[in-house]
mmCIF file of C-alpha atoms in Angstrom:
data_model
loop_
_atom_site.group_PDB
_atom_site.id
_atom_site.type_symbol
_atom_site.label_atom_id
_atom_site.label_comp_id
_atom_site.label_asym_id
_atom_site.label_seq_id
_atom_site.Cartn_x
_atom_site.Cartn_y
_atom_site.Cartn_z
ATOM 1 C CA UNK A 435 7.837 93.513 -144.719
ATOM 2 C CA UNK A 436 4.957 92.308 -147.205
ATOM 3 C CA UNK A 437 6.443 91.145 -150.493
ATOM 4 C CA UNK A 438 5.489 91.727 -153.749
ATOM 5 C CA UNK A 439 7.734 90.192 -155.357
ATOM 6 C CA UNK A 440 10.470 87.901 -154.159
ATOM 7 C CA UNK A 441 12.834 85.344 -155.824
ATOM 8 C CA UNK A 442 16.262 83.382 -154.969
ATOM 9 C CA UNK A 443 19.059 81.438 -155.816
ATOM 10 C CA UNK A 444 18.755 77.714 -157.522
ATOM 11 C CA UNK A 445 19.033 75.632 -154.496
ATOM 12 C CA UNK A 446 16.865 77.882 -151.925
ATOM 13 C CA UNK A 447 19.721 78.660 -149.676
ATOM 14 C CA UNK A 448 19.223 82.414 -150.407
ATOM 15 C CA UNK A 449 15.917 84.380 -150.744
ATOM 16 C CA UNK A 450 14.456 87.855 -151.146
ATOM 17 C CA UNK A 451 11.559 90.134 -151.005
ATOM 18 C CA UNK A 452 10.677 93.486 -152.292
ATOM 19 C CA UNK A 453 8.261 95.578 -151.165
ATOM 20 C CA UNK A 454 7.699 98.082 -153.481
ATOM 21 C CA UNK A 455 7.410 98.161 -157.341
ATOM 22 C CA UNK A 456 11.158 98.098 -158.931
ATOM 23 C CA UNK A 457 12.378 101.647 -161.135
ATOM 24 C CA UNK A 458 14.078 99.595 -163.516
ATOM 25 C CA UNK A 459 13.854 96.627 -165.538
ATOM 26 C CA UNK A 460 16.254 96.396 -168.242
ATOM 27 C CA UNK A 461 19.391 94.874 -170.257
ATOM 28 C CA UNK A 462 22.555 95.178 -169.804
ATOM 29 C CA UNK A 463 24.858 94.027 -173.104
ATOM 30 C CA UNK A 464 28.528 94.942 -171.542
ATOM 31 C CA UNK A 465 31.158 92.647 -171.155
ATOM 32 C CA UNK A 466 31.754 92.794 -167.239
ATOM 33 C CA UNK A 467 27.759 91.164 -166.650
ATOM 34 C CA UNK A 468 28.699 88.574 -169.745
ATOM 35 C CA UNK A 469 31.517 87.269 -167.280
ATOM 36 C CA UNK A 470 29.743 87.318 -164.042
ATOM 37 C CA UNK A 471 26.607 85.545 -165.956
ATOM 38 C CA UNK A 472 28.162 83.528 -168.329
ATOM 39 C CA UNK A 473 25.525 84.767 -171.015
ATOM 40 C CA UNK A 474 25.428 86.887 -173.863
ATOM 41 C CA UNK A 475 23.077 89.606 -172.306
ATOM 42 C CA UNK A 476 21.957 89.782 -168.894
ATOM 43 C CA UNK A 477 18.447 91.263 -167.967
ATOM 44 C CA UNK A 478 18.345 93.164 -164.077
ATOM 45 C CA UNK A 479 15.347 93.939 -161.856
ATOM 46 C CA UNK A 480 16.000 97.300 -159.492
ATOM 47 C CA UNK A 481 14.676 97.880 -156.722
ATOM 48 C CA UNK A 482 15.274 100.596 -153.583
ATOM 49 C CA UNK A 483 17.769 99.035 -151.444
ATOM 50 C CA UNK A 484 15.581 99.632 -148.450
ATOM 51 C CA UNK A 485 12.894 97.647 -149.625
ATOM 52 C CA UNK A 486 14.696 94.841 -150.016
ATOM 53 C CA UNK A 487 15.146 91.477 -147.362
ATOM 54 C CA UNK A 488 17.160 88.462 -147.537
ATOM 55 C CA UNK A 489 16.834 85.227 -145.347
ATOM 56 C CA UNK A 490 19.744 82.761 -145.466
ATOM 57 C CA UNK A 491 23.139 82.656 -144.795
ATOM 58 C CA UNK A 492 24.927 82.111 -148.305
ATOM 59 C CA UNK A 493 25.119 85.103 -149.595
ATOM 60 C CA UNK A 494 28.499 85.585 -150.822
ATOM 61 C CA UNK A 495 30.142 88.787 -152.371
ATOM 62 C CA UNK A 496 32.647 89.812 -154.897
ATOM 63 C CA UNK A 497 33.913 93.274 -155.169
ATOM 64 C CA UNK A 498 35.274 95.036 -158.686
ATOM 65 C CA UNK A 499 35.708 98.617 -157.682
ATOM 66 C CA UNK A 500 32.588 100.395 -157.173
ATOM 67 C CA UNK A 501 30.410 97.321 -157.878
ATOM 68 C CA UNK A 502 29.560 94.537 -155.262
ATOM 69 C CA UNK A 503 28.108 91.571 -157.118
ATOM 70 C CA UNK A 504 26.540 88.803 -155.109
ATOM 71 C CA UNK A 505 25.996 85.036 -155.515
ATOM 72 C CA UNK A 506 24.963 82.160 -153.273
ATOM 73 C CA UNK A 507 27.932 80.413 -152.270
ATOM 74 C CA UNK A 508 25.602 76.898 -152.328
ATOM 75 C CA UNK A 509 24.803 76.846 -155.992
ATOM 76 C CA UNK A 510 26.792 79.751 -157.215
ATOM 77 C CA UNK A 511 23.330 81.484 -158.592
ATOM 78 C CA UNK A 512 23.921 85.591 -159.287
ATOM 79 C CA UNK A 513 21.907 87.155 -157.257
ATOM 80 C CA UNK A 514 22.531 91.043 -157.175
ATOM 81 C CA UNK A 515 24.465 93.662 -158.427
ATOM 82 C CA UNK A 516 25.149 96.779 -156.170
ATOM 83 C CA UNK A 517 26.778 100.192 -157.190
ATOM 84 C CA UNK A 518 27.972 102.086 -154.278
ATOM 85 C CA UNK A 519 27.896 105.383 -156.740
ATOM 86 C CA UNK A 520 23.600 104.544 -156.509
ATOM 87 C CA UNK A 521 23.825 103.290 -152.797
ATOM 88 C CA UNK A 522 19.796 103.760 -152.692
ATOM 89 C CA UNK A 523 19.352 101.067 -155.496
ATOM 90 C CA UNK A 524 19.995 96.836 -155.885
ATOM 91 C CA UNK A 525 19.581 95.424 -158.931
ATOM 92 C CA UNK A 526 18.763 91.972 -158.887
ATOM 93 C CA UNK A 527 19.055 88.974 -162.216
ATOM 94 C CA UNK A 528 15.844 89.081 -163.701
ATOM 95 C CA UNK A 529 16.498 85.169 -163.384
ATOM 96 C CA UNK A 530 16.443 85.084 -159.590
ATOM 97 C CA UNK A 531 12.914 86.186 -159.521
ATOM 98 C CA UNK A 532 10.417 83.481 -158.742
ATOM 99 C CA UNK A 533 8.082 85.049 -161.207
ATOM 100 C CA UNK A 534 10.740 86.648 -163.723
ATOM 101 C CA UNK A 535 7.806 87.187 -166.816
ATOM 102 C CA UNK A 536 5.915 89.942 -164.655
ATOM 103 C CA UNK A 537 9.611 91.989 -165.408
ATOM 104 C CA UNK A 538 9.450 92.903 -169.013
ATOM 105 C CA UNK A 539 13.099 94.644 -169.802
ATOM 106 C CA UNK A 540 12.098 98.449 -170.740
ATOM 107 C CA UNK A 541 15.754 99.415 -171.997
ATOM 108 C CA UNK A 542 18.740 97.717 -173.594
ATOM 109 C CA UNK A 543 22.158 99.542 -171.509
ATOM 110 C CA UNK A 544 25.747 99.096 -172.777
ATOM 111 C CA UNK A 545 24.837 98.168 -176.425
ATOM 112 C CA UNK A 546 28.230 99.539 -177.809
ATOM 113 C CA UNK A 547 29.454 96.293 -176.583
ATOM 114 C CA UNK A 548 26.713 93.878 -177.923
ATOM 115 C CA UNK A 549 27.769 90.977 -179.238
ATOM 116 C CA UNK A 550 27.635 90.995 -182.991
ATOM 117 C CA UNK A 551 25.364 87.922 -183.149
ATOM 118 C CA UNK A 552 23.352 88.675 -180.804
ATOM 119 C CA UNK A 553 19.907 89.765 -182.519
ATOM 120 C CA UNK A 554 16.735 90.899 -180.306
ATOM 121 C CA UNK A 555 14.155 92.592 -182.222
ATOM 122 C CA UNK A 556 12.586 94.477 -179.930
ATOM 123 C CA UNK A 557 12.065 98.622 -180.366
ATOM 124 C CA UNK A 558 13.253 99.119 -176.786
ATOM 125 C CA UNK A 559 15.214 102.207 -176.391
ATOM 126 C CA UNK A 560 19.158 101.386 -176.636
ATOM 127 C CA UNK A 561 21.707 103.357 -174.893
ATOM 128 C CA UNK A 562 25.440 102.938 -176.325
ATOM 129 C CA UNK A 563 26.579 103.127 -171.999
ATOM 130 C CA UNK A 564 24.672 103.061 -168.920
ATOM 131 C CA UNK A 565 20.964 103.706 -168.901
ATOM 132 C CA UNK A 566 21.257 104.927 -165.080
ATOM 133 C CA UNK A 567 23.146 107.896 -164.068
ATOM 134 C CA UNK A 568 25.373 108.059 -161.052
ATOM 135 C CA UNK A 569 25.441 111.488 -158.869
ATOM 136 C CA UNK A 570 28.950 112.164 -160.166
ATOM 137 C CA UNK A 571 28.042 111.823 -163.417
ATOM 138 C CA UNK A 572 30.013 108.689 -164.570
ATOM 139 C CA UNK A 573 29.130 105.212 -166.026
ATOM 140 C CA UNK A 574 29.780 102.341 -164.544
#
């Protein structure tokens, strides 16, 4: 695989490569990314899922319904999150990427649940749920 653009967790232990462009760079404002970030607003990176390689072994998982999130069980770093309703795509933390200001965010998703402080003055489109539809038609 020749990477274009790759990125990891804070300690190393995991890395990743793309090979192709990513179809989505955007953020995400709703409250289940707050908890799994620990940030106001989180900002994602997708790519295909089969242009996508790890190397190391501390890639750990957590599982909320449809959703798979991952982190590095090393340094606890988010890595990814993974929809099974969009089991082409992987979104990965615009923060994991080694070079994260070649990803400008294009969208703002979930902004019915923006925090009320929370101020970016950008004239990015805003969608009130997801910015990415599933197959069956529902958010996530």
């Amino acid at each position: 695989m020749t990477a274009l653009h790759i990125g990891g967790c804070r300690c190393d232990a995991v890395r990743f490569e793309a090979s192709a462009e990513p179809h989505h760079v955007g953020y995400c404002h709703c409250g289940d990314c707050r908890r799994a970030s620990g940030a106001p607003v989180s900002a994602f990176v997708g790519f295909l899922a089969d242009k996508v390689a790890f190397t190391g072994k501390a890639l750990m998982m957590y599982e909320n319904g449809p959703v798979t999130r991952s982190f590095c069980g090393v340094c606890g770093s988010p890595i990814t999150y993974v929809d099974e309703r969009l089991a082409d795509d992987i979104y990965f933390m615009l923060g994991a990427m080694d070079a994260p200001a070649d990803f400008k965010p294009t969208l703002h998703a979930y902004v019915s649940e923006q925090l009320p402080f929370l101020h970016m003055s950008d004239d990015l489109p805003r969608h009130p749920k997801s910015s990415v539809k599933r197959p069956d038609g529902t958010a996530p």
